[in-house]
């Protein structure tokens, strides 16, 4: 792991470097935005001056999108089947054939100003795990900037659950430390080091026997989650060079959320399900688990950037010269869908949350720069991973706009001469028919979304009507993928291109109208 000792291993942005490295890194930051905006501006220019070329490109692109939709739907369906299978398994029986008594689970639960009920629900789920509870340890990672209220919550929860699981440690991340942003990454990094000193070292545990789960504060697990995670750890080839990724279901408050929030949340779940079937494209996201030995060797999560949960994968990938992977466990954890007191504020929060997720584009210059510096990774692996990441962020930012808005541009901008051609007449017909076929995939999404819904709160009336709405709401997906997909994607890439970096981690507000209901079944 010589690479991790280089001065640019924990670089966040070009401004952290000097000389030629800074110029190169800055060019790599500009690159994703140029590609996306170049695509959109290019189709406009070609629609004006070369409408025939633009029309042919749009038809070819629509065919490509149709084939891609079929491929994604197949992956989605198979992961749904896999997740159903995994939910039906008795994971305690499956791990009984292994020796795992030495394994220790360390959960880091960072929180800032969340309500006590939100944190309590997450801790309660951990304490109710069907696993050897003495091997489950919890770090309640508070922030100094949150004041005394966070300390009160942490102390109450420690008192409530002490003795029910292994050790519980309260940490308080100091505010305004040099070289840190205000966010989750610095907090969980501080918590992990405190846990190393006060729990791991004091108990003389081997670092390779500790699995760290960095959970978002609203993460609610199923009783057999740690048994499932343990089985995957024990059966994975080279587990110390593997991260482990569950499927995030935004079910904690899904019935309370407005339909646009439900669509956005479930769409995010579906994308993660699809990625679980393509492990070569899967990186850590939100709540995830990492062997402590690997985590310690790279200095934990980065403290100077927003997208720490995905960057840790690239840190480990480069530090291990490309010999590192994310293992999909196809098992769900439940989290909160975006919900605010008003629908308008909910929509604003969804946009901000998705823009933060799309800010993961800052990993593209990091991995490209790392590929240039690290000579031990094969060219084929570098090319494959670079292409997947670049094309992924490009498609998220541009494809919905190309499909739903720009397909008509050659007819609108191509002039009277083009509008008299057979191609002009057939372009909207071909585009419409291809997209109608592609949209049939929404039927599968709607069916799966109904299956994934948790039991409806007992206080709800008009229950059948709510299920019908939950199915029909998917007709609004074209609006959702543009407003909460393309636009925040372009926003993030444009900010990176202009060097307008995010200076702090935007924490999604947690809001629940109904408390202590069943989460996932």
Short mmCIF file of C-alpha atoms in Angstrom, two decimals:
data_model
loop_
_atom_site.label_atom_id
_atom_site.label_comp_id
_atom_site.label_asym_id
_atom_site.label_seq_id
_atom_site.Cartn_x
_atom_site.Cartn_y
_atom_site.Cartn_z
CA UNK A 1 0.00 0.00 0.00
CA UNK A 2 2.75 2.44 -0.91
CA UNK A 3 0.29 4.65 -2.79
CA UNK A 4 -1.49 5.72 0.40
CA UNK A 5 1.70 7.41 1.64
CA UNK A 6 1.82 9.81 -1.30
CA UNK A 7 0.91 13.48 -0.66
CA UNK A 8 -2.00 13.35 -3.12
CA UNK A 9 -3.70 10.24 -1.73
CA UNK A 10 -6.20 12.26 0.32
CA UNK A 11 -6.53 15.14 -2.12
CA UNK A 12 -10.04 16.57 -2.34
CA UNK A 13 -9.74 19.20 -5.06
CA UNK A 14 -7.19 20.80 -7.34
CA UNK A 15 -6.57 23.60 -4.86
CA UNK A 16 -4.94 21.03 -2.54
CA UNK A 17 -2.11 20.52 -5.06
CA UNK A 18 0.62 22.64 -6.57
CA UNK A 19 2.45 22.98 -9.87
CA UNK A 20 1.69 20.63 -12.76
CA UNK A 21 -0.32 18.32 -10.56
CA UNK A 22 -2.72 21.16 -9.77
CA UNK A 23 -3.12 22.03 -13.45
CA UNK A 24 -3.72 18.40 -14.38
CA UNK A 25 -6.20 17.82 -11.56
CA UNK A 26 -8.06 21.02 -12.45
CA UNK A 27 -8.38 19.87 -16.05
CA UNK A 28 -9.79 16.56 -14.85
CA UNK A 29 -12.35 18.44 -12.70
CA UNK A 30 -13.49 20.39 -15.75
CA UNK A 31 -13.76 17.29 -17.92
CA UNK A 32 -17.13 15.79 -16.74
CA UNK A 33 -18.99 19.09 -17.11
CA UNK A 34 -17.50 19.71 -20.53
CA UNK A 35 -18.63 16.29 -21.73
CA UNK A 36 -22.19 16.74 -20.44
CA UNK A 37 -22.68 20.32 -21.54
CA UNK A 38 -20.91 19.55 -24.82
CA UNK A 39 -23.46 16.82 -25.51
CA UNK A 40 -26.45 19.07 -24.81
CA UNK A 41 -25.10 22.11 -26.63
CA UNK A 42 -23.89 19.92 -29.49
CA UNK A 43 -27.35 18.48 -30.14
CA UNK A 44 -28.76 22.02 -30.28
CA UNK A 45 -26.09 23.18 -32.74
CA UNK A 46 -26.47 20.12 -34.95
CA UNK A 47 -30.25 20.52 -34.89
CA UNK A 48 -29.80 23.98 -36.41
CA UNK A 49 -27.02 23.38 -38.91
CA UNK A 50 -27.09 19.60 -39.45
CA UNK A 51 -30.64 18.52 -38.58
CA UNK A 52 -30.34 15.25 -40.51
CA UNK A 53 -27.29 14.24 -38.49
CA UNK A 54 -29.04 15.30 -35.28
CA UNK A 55 -32.16 13.28 -36.16
CA UNK A 56 -30.13 10.17 -36.95
CA UNK A 57 -28.22 10.56 -33.68
CA UNK A 58 -31.49 10.89 -31.74
CA UNK A 59 -32.97 7.74 -33.33
CA UNK A 60 -29.78 5.76 -32.66
CA UNK A 61 -29.71 7.09 -29.11
CA UNK A 62 -33.36 6.12 -28.56
CA UNK A 63 -32.64 2.58 -29.76
CA UNK A 64 -29.65 2.47 -27.44
CA UNK A 65 -31.82 3.69 -24.56
CA UNK A 66 -34.45 1.05 -25.31
CA UNK A 67 -31.83 -1.70 -25.16
CA UNK A 68 -30.33 -0.19 -22.03
CA UNK A 69 -33.77 -0.06 -20.39
CA UNK A 70 -34.32 -3.74 -21.15
CA UNK A 71 -30.92 -4.58 -19.68
CA UNK A 72 -31.54 -2.52 -16.54
CA UNK A 73 -35.01 -4.03 -16.10
CA UNK A 74 -33.55 -7.53 -16.24
CA UNK A 75 -30.96 -6.65 -13.59
CA UNK A 76 -33.66 -5.00 -11.51
CA UNK A 77 -35.91 -8.05 -11.68
CA UNK A 78 -33.13 -10.49 -10.77
CA UNK A 79 -32.02 -8.43 -7.79
CA UNK A 80 -35.61 -8.25 -6.60
CA UNK A 81 -35.70 -12.06 -6.76
CA UNK A 82 -32.33 -12.27 -5.01
CA UNK A 83 -33.40 -9.89 -2.25
CA UNK A 84 -36.65 -11.82 -1.71
CA UNK A 85 -34.59 -15.01 -1.44
CA UNK A 86 -32.18 -13.44 1.03
CA UNK A 87 -35.02 -12.12 3.19
CA UNK A 88 -36.39 -15.65 3.46
CA UNK A 89 -33.10 -17.17 4.61
CA UNK A 90 -32.23 -18.10 8.17
CA UNK A 91 -28.81 -16.48 8.25
CA UNK A 92 -28.06 -17.65 11.76
CA UNK A 93 -28.37 -21.24 10.54
CA UNK A 94 -26.19 -20.49 7.54
CA UNK A 95 -23.34 -19.04 9.60
CA UNK A 96 -23.59 -21.83 12.18
CA UNK A 97 -21.32 -23.90 9.94
CA UNK A 98 -18.54 -21.33 10.35
CA UNK A 99 -16.40 -20.16 13.23
CA UNK A 100 -17.24 -16.51 13.65
CA UNK A 101 -17.07 -15.96 17.40
CA UNK A 102 -13.94 -13.88 16.94
CA UNK A 103 -15.67 -11.38 14.64
CA UNK A 104 -16.67 -8.08 16.20
CA UNK A 105 -19.16 -5.67 14.63
CA UNK A 106 -18.49 -1.99 15.30
CA UNK A 107 -21.33 0.32 14.26
CA UNK A 108 -20.67 4.03 13.92
CA UNK A 109 -23.87 6.08 14.14
CA UNK A 110 -23.14 9.76 13.48
CA UNK A 111 -25.74 12.37 14.30
CA UNK A 112 -26.01 16.11 14.51
CA UNK A 113 -29.34 17.69 15.45
CA UNK A 114 -31.72 14.82 14.70
CA UNK A 115 -34.68 14.09 16.96
CA UNK A 116 -34.08 11.57 19.73
CA UNK A 117 -36.74 9.26 18.29
CA UNK A 118 -34.84 8.98 14.99
CA UNK A 119 -31.62 7.91 16.73
CA UNK A 120 -33.46 5.68 19.19
CA UNK A 121 -35.22 3.77 16.43
CA UNK A 122 -31.87 2.97 14.79
CA UNK A 123 -30.23 1.90 18.05
CA UNK A 124 -33.27 -0.17 19.03
CA UNK A 125 -33.06 -2.14 15.77
CA UNK A 126 -29.38 -2.87 16.46
CA UNK A 127 -30.16 -4.01 20.01
CA UNK A 128 -32.88 -6.33 18.70
CA UNK A 129 -30.55 -8.10 16.29
CA UNK A 130 -30.70 -11.89 16.08
CA UNK A 131 -26.98 -12.27 16.57
CA UNK A 132 -24.50 -12.64 19.38
CA UNK A 133 -25.20 -9.22 20.89
CA UNK A 134 -22.00 -9.17 22.90
CA UNK A 135 -20.13 -8.96 19.60
CA UNK A 136 -22.02 -5.87 18.48
CA UNK A 137 -20.56 -2.56 19.63
CA UNK A 138 -21.87 0.94 19.04
CA UNK A 139 -20.28 4.36 18.68
CA UNK A 140 -22.71 7.25 19.15
CA UNK A 141 -20.78 9.87 17.17
CA UNK A 142 -21.96 13.34 18.17
CA UNK A 143 -20.79 16.76 17.00
CA UNK A 144 -19.52 19.49 19.30
CA UNK A 145 -21.26 22.05 17.10
CA UNK A 146 -24.62 20.35 17.92
CA UNK A 147 -24.35 21.53 21.52
CA UNK A 148 -25.58 19.93 24.72
CA UNK A 149 -28.80 18.56 23.20
CA UNK A 150 -26.89 15.91 21.24
CA UNK A 151 -24.93 14.95 24.35
CA UNK A 152 -28.14 14.49 26.31
CA UNK A 153 -29.55 12.18 23.62
CA UNK A 154 -26.32 10.16 23.48
CA UNK A 155 -26.19 9.73 27.27
CA UNK A 156 -29.87 8.72 27.45
CA UNK A 157 -29.42 6.12 24.72
CA UNK A 158 -26.25 4.74 26.25
CA UNK A 159 -28.01 4.37 29.59
CA UNK A 160 -31.04 2.75 27.92
CA UNK A 161 -29.16 0.16 25.85
CA UNK A 162 -26.03 -0.47 27.93
CA UNK A 163 -25.88 -4.14 28.81
CA UNK A 164 -28.10 -5.18 25.91
CA UNK A 165 -25.26 -5.15 23.38
CA UNK A 166 -21.48 -5.02 23.66
CA UNK A 167 -19.69 -1.77 24.42
CA UNK A 168 -21.23 1.64 23.73
CA UNK A 169 -18.93 4.60 23.24
CA UNK A 170 -19.94 8.27 22.96
CA UNK A 171 -17.60 10.45 20.91
CA UNK A 172 -17.76 14.20 20.35
CA UNK A 173 -16.14 15.42 17.18
CA UNK A 174 -14.52 18.84 17.81
CA UNK A 175 -15.69 21.65 15.58
CA UNK A 176 -13.58 23.73 13.21
CA UNK A 177 -10.55 21.45 13.05
CA UNK A 178 -8.05 22.51 10.37
CA UNK A 179 -8.27 20.63 7.08
CA UNK A 180 -11.83 19.45 7.70
CA UNK A 181 -15.19 20.36 6.25
CA UNK A 182 -18.35 20.31 8.31
CA UNK A 183 -19.80 16.91 7.55
CA UNK A 184 -20.21 13.21 8.13
CA UNK A 185 -16.72 12.12 6.98
CA UNK A 186 -14.73 13.98 9.66
CA UNK A 187 -17.16 12.81 12.36
CA UNK A 188 -17.01 9.09 11.56
CA UNK A 189 -13.25 9.26 11.04
CA UNK A 190 -12.81 10.79 14.48
CA UNK A 191 -15.21 8.20 15.93
CA UNK A 192 -13.35 5.30 14.29
CA UNK A 193 -10.02 6.39 15.75
CA UNK A 194 -11.55 6.87 19.19
CA UNK A 195 -13.06 3.39 18.96
CA UNK A 196 -9.68 1.97 17.97
CA UNK A 197 -8.05 3.43 21.07
CA UNK A 198 -10.85 2.85 23.59
CA UNK A 199 -12.51 -0.36 22.41
CA UNK A 200 -10.43 -2.31 19.89
CA UNK A 201 -6.97 -1.85 21.39
CA UNK A 202 -8.14 -2.14 24.98
CA UNK A 203 -9.76 -5.50 24.19
CA UNK A 204 -6.71 -6.64 22.19
CA UNK A 205 -8.84 -7.47 19.16
CA UNK A 206 -7.09 -8.18 15.90
CA UNK A 207 -7.90 -5.47 13.39
CA UNK A 208 -8.81 -8.08 10.79
CA UNK A 209 -11.51 -9.43 13.14
CA UNK A 210 -13.43 -6.15 13.29
CA UNK A 211 -16.06 -5.14 10.71
CA UNK A 212 -17.02 -1.46 10.80
CA UNK A 213 -20.52 -0.45 9.68
CA UNK A 214 -20.86 3.28 9.02
CA UNK A 215 -24.59 3.89 9.20
CA UNK A 216 -26.55 7.03 8.46
CA UNK A 217 -28.43 8.02 11.60
CA UNK A 218 -31.82 6.97 10.19
CA UNK A 219 -30.64 3.46 9.25
CA UNK A 220 -32.94 0.77 10.65
CA UNK A 221 -31.78 -2.80 10.19
CA UNK A 222 -33.65 -6.09 10.12
CA UNK A 223 -32.92 -8.56 12.95
CA UNK A 224 -30.73 -10.83 10.80
CA UNK A 225 -28.73 -8.08 9.13
CA UNK A 226 -25.47 -8.79 10.96
CA UNK A 227 -25.84 -12.52 10.43
CA UNK A 228 -26.24 -11.88 6.69
CA UNK A 229 -23.28 -9.49 6.67
CA UNK A 230 -21.17 -12.02 8.58
CA UNK A 231 -22.01 -14.79 6.09
CA UNK A 232 -20.93 -12.62 3.17
CA UNK A 233 -17.74 -11.65 4.98
CA UNK A 234 -16.88 -15.28 5.70
CA UNK A 235 -17.65 -16.53 2.20
CA UNK A 236 -16.11 -13.71 0.17
CA UNK A 237 -12.77 -14.33 -1.46
CA UNK A 238 -10.27 -11.98 0.19
CA UNK A 239 -12.76 -10.29 2.57
CA UNK A 240 -10.12 -7.90 3.93
CA UNK A 241 -10.04 -6.31 0.51
CA UNK A 242 -13.80 -5.97 0.22
CA UNK A 243 -16.46 -3.51 1.30
CA UNK A 244 -20.03 -4.69 1.82
CA UNK A 245 -23.07 -2.85 0.54
CA UNK A 246 -26.73 -3.41 1.52
CA UNK A 247 -29.73 -2.12 -0.44
CA UNK A 248 -31.14 1.16 0.94
CA UNK A 249 -34.93 1.16 1.20
CA UNK A 250 -36.41 4.52 2.14
CA UNK A 251 -39.25 2.95 4.08
CA UNK A 252 -39.13 4.53 7.53
CA UNK A 253 -41.63 7.22 6.57
CA UNK A 254 -42.52 6.29 2.99
CA UNK A 255 -46.29 6.36 3.56
CA UNK A 256 -46.09 9.86 4.99
CA UNK A 257 -44.02 11.27 2.12
CA UNK A 258 -45.68 13.01 -0.87
CA UNK A 259 -45.73 11.00 -4.09
CA UNK A 260 -42.79 12.85 -5.71
CA UNK A 261 -40.67 12.03 -2.69
CA UNK A 262 -41.75 8.39 -2.89
CA UNK A 263 -40.83 8.23 -6.58
CA UNK A 264 -37.42 9.82 -5.99
CA UNK A 265 -36.69 7.59 -2.99
CA UNK A 266 -37.81 4.37 -4.67
CA UNK A 267 -35.94 5.25 -7.86
CA UNK A 268 -32.76 5.57 -5.80
CA UNK A 269 -33.44 2.15 -4.28
CA UNK A 270 -34.00 0.65 -7.72
CA UNK A 271 -30.73 2.06 -9.02
CA UNK A 272 -28.87 0.51 -6.08
CA UNK A 273 -30.64 -2.81 -6.74
CA UNK A 274 -29.51 -2.70 -10.36
CA UNK A 275 -25.95 -1.94 -9.29
CA UNK A 276 -26.02 -4.92 -6.94
CA UNK A 277 -26.35 -7.12 -10.01
CA UNK A 278 -23.37 -5.35 -11.60
CA UNK A 279 -20.77 -5.56 -8.82
CA UNK A 280 -18.05 -4.33 -11.18
CA UNK A 281 -19.90 -0.98 -11.12
CA UNK A 282 -20.82 -0.96 -7.44
CA UNK A 283 -19.13 1.41 -5.00
CA UNK A 284 -19.98 2.10 -1.39
CA UNK A 285 -23.00 4.34 -0.85
CA UNK A 286 -24.62 5.75 2.29
CA UNK A 287 -24.69 2.95 4.93
CA UNK A 288 -21.93 0.41 4.25
CA UNK A 289 -19.46 -1.91 5.98
CA UNK A 290 -15.66 -2.14 5.76
CA UNK A 291 -13.06 -4.37 7.47
CA UNK A 292 -11.36 -2.24 10.12
CA UNK A 293 -7.90 -3.36 9.01
CA UNK A 294 -8.44 -1.98 5.52
CA UNK A 295 -10.05 1.17 6.87
CA UNK A 296 -7.22 1.86 9.30
CA UNK A 297 -4.54 1.35 6.67
CA UNK A 298 -5.90 4.17 4.49
CA UNK A 299 -6.53 6.60 7.34
CA UNK A 300 -10.31 6.17 7.49
CA UNK A 301 -12.73 8.35 5.53
CA UNK A 302 -11.55 11.60 4.03
CA UNK A 303 -12.22 14.66 6.15
CA UNK A 304 -11.98 17.33 3.47
CA UNK A 305 -14.78 16.44 1.06
CA UNK A 306 -18.52 15.78 0.82
CA UNK A 307 -18.79 12.41 -0.95
CA UNK A 308 -16.85 10.48 1.69
CA UNK A 309 -18.97 7.31 1.48
CA UNK A 310 -18.02 6.69 -2.16
CA UNK A 311 -14.50 8.18 -1.91
CA UNK A 312 -13.51 5.59 0.70
CA UNK A 313 -13.96 2.91 -1.96
CA UNK A 314 -11.63 4.72 -4.37
CA UNK A 315 -9.12 5.29 -1.55
CA UNK A 316 -9.07 1.55 -0.91
CA UNK A 317 -9.10 0.67 -4.61
CA UNK A 318 -6.02 2.80 -5.33
CA UNK A 319 -4.23 1.87 -2.11
CA UNK A 320 -4.57 -1.81 -3.01
CA UNK A 321 -3.45 -1.25 -6.62
CA UNK A 322 -6.89 -2.08 -8.00
CA UNK A 323 -7.28 -5.24 -5.90
CA UNK A 324 -10.36 -4.12 -4.00
CA UNK A 325 -14.09 -4.59 -4.55
CA UNK A 326 -17.54 -3.84 -3.18
CA UNK A 327 -19.55 -6.96 -2.38
CA UNK A 328 -23.33 -6.65 -2.85
CA UNK A 329 -25.23 -8.39 -0.08
CA UNK A 330 -28.71 -7.90 -1.63
CA UNK A 331 -30.21 -7.36 1.79
CA UNK A 332 -32.10 -4.21 2.77
CA UNK A 333 -31.69 -1.55 5.39
CA UNK A 334 -34.45 0.99 5.93
CA UNK A 335 -33.91 4.74 5.86
CA UNK A 336 -35.98 7.93 5.66
CA UNK A 337 -37.53 9.29 2.49
CA UNK A 338 -37.34 13.04 2.15
CA UNK A 339 -40.13 14.66 4.11
CA UNK A 340 -40.56 18.24 5.27
CA UNK A 341 -43.50 20.12 6.81
CA UNK A 342 -44.55 21.37 3.36
CA UNK A 343 -44.54 19.76 -0.09
CA UNK A 344 -42.48 22.61 -1.55
CA UNK A 345 -39.83 22.27 1.13
CA UNK A 346 -39.81 18.51 0.56
CA UNK A 347 -39.09 19.05 -3.14
CA UNK A 348 -36.30 21.49 -2.33
CA UNK A 349 -34.79 18.98 0.09
CA UNK A 350 -34.98 16.18 -2.51
CA UNK A 351 -33.12 18.37 -4.98
CA UNK A 352 -30.43 19.27 -2.43
CA UNK A 353 -30.02 15.64 -1.39
CA UNK A 354 -29.70 14.42 -4.97
CA UNK A 355 -27.29 17.23 -5.80
CA UNK A 356 -25.15 16.05 -2.88
CA UNK A 357 -25.27 12.51 -4.23
CA UNK A 358 -24.43 13.77 -7.72
CA UNK A 359 -21.48 15.62 -6.19
CA UNK A 360 -19.90 12.20 -6.21
CA UNK A 361 -18.71 13.34 -9.63
CA UNK A 362 -15.75 14.80 -7.72
CA UNK A 363 -14.45 11.23 -7.58
CA UNK A 364 -13.87 11.19 -11.35
CA UNK A 365 -10.86 13.54 -11.28
CA UNK A 366 -9.59 11.71 -8.19
CA UNK A 367 -9.62 8.27 -9.76
CA UNK A 368 -8.30 9.51 -13.14
CA UNK A 369 -5.49 11.34 -11.35
CA UNK A 370 -4.83 8.24 -9.27
CA UNK A 371 -4.75 6.08 -12.40
CA UNK A 372 -2.12 8.36 -13.89
CA UNK A 373 0.01 8.23 -10.74
CA UNK A 374 -0.42 4.54 -9.89
CA UNK A 375 1.49 2.42 -12.39
CA UNK A 376 0.66 -0.92 -10.77
CA UNK A 377 -2.96 -1.10 -11.95
CA UNK A 378 -3.37 -2.62 -15.41
CA UNK A 379 -4.45 -0.35 -18.24
CA UNK A 380 -7.48 -2.52 -19.01
CA UNK A 381 -8.75 -2.20 -15.42
CA UNK A 382 -8.12 1.54 -15.42
CA UNK A 383 -9.98 1.97 -18.70
CA UNK A 384 -12.91 -0.18 -17.56
CA UNK A 385 -13.42 1.62 -14.25
CA UNK A 386 -12.88 5.07 -15.75
CA UNK A 387 -15.39 4.41 -18.54
CA UNK A 388 -18.02 3.12 -16.11
CA UNK A 389 -17.75 6.17 -13.87
CA UNK A 390 -17.57 8.78 -16.62
CA UNK A 391 -20.40 7.29 -18.67
CA UNK A 392 -22.49 6.83 -15.52
CA UNK A 393 -22.37 10.47 -14.45
CA UNK A 394 -22.75 11.61 -18.06
CA UNK A 395 -25.87 9.52 -18.57
CA UNK A 396 -27.45 10.60 -15.28
CA UNK A 397 -27.02 14.27 -16.23
CA UNK A 398 -27.90 14.17 -19.92
CA UNK A 399 -29.92 11.12 -20.96
CA UNK A 400 -33.30 12.13 -19.50
CA UNK A 401 -33.01 15.51 -21.21
CA UNK A 402 -32.01 13.92 -24.51
CA UNK A 403 -34.90 11.49 -24.38
CA UNK A 404 -37.73 13.63 -23.09
CA UNK A 405 -36.95 17.18 -24.24
CA UNK A 406 -34.35 17.40 -26.98
CA UNK A 407 -35.68 14.73 -29.35
CA UNK A 408 -37.85 17.30 -31.08
CA UNK A 409 -35.13 19.88 -31.66
CA UNK A 410 -34.29 18.97 -35.29
CA UNK A 411 -37.94 19.58 -36.22
CA UNK A 412 -38.16 22.84 -34.26
CA UNK A 413 -34.75 24.25 -35.23
CA UNK A 414 -33.91 22.42 -38.45
CA UNK A 415 -35.65 24.87 -40.80
CA UNK A 416 -38.35 24.48 -43.42
CA UNK A 417 -36.19 22.40 -45.74
CA UNK A 418 -35.66 19.69 -43.13
CA UNK A 419 -39.31 19.76 -42.08
CA UNK A 420 -40.34 18.69 -45.59
CA UNK A 421 -38.25 15.51 -45.47
CA UNK A 422 -39.49 12.00 -44.75
CA UNK A 423 -37.03 11.80 -41.85
CA UNK A 424 -38.63 14.87 -40.27
CA UNK A 425 -42.07 13.29 -40.55
CA UNK A 426 -40.96 9.96 -39.07
CA UNK A 427 -38.66 11.29 -36.32
CA UNK A 428 -41.42 12.00 -33.72
CA UNK A 429 -43.22 8.76 -34.61
CA UNK A 430 -40.12 6.60 -34.25
CA UNK A 431 -39.04 8.42 -31.08
CA UNK A 432 -42.50 8.13 -29.54
CA UNK A 433 -42.84 4.41 -30.31
CA UNK A 434 -39.37 3.55 -29.01
CA UNK A 435 -39.97 5.49 -25.83
CA UNK A 436 -43.40 3.92 -25.30
CA UNK A 437 -41.83 0.48 -25.44
CA UNK A 438 -39.04 1.59 -23.12
CA UNK A 439 -41.57 3.01 -20.66
CA UNK A 440 -43.10 -0.45 -20.26
CA UNK A 441 -40.26 -1.03 -17.83
CA UNK A 442 -42.15 1.30 -15.50
CA UNK A 443 -44.79 -1.39 -15.08
CA UNK A 444 -42.17 -3.72 -13.60
CA UNK A 445 -40.89 -0.88 -11.41
CA UNK A 446 -44.40 -0.15 -10.17
CA UNK A 447 -45.02 -3.81 -9.30
CA UNK A 448 -41.71 -4.15 -7.43
CA UNK A 449 -42.32 -0.84 -5.63
CA UNK A 450 -45.59 -2.17 -4.24
CA UNK A 451 -43.85 -5.31 -2.99
CA UNK A 452 -41.17 -3.25 -1.23
CA UNK A 453 -43.65 -1.03 0.62
CA UNK A 454 -43.84 -1.63 4.38
CA UNK A 455 -47.16 -2.26 6.12
CA UNK A 456 -49.37 0.80 6.04
CA UNK A 457 -49.73 2.59 9.40
CA UNK A 458 -52.84 1.35 11.20
CA UNK A 459 -54.16 4.89 11.57
CA UNK A 460 -54.49 5.34 7.80
CA UNK A 461 -57.90 5.28 6.11
CA UNK A 462 -58.71 4.75 2.40
CA UNK A 463 -56.06 2.06 2.30
CA UNK A 464 -56.90 0.63 -1.15
CA UNK A 465 -56.87 4.09 -2.66
CA UNK A 466 -53.39 4.73 -1.24
CA UNK A 467 -52.08 1.50 -2.80
CA UNK A 468 -53.58 2.48 -6.17
CA UNK A 469 -51.92 5.90 -5.97
CA UNK A 470 -48.61 4.23 -5.05
CA UNK A 471 -48.88 2.24 -8.29
CA UNK A 472 -50.14 4.99 -10.60
CA UNK A 473 -47.63 7.57 -9.31
CA UNK A 474 -44.99 6.09 -11.63
CA UNK A 475 -46.46 8.00 -14.60
CA UNK A 476 -44.65 11.01 -13.14
CA UNK A 477 -41.22 9.40 -13.51
CA UNK A 478 -40.30 11.49 -16.60
CA UNK A 479 -40.73 14.66 -14.52
CA UNK A 480 -38.87 13.15 -11.58
CA UNK A 481 -35.79 11.97 -13.47
CA UNK A 482 -35.34 15.41 -15.03
CA UNK A 483 -35.98 17.58 -11.95
CA UNK A 484 -34.29 15.26 -9.43
CA UNK A 485 -31.85 13.54 -11.79
CA UNK A 486 -30.57 15.55 -14.71
CA UNK A 487 -30.79 19.01 -13.14
CA UNK A 488 -28.93 18.24 -9.89
CA UNK A 489 -26.44 16.22 -11.95
CA UNK A 490 -25.74 19.16 -14.25
CA UNK A 491 -25.70 21.46 -11.24
CA UNK A 492 -23.00 19.39 -9.52
CA UNK A 493 -20.89 18.98 -12.66
CA UNK A 494 -21.12 22.68 -13.46
CA UNK A 495 -20.02 23.63 -9.95
CA UNK A 496 -17.06 21.25 -10.20
CA UNK A 497 -16.21 22.58 -13.66
CA UNK A 498 -16.19 26.17 -12.35
CA UNK A 499 -14.31 25.28 -9.17
CA UNK A 500 -17.28 26.17 -6.96
CA UNK A 501 -16.69 23.37 -4.48
CA UNK A 502 -19.12 22.44 -1.73
CA UNK A 503 -17.59 23.61 1.53
CA UNK A 504 -19.85 21.63 3.83
CA UNK A 505 -21.96 18.49 3.94
CA UNK A 506 -25.68 19.27 3.61
CA UNK A 507 -27.46 17.12 6.18
CA UNK A 508 -30.87 15.95 4.99
CA UNK A 509 -33.43 17.00 7.65
CA UNK A 510 -35.25 14.05 9.20
CA UNK A 511 -38.99 14.55 9.64
CA UNK A 512 -41.57 11.96 10.62
CA UNK A 513 -45.27 12.54 11.29
CA UNK A 514 -45.95 9.07 12.69
CA UNK A 515 -43.58 7.54 15.21
CA UNK A 516 -42.76 3.96 16.18
CA UNK A 517 -44.56 2.20 13.33
CA UNK A 518 -43.39 -0.99 11.66
CA UNK A 519 -40.58 -0.23 9.22
CA UNK A 520 -39.71 -3.12 6.91
CA UNK A 521 -41.26 -6.53 7.05
#
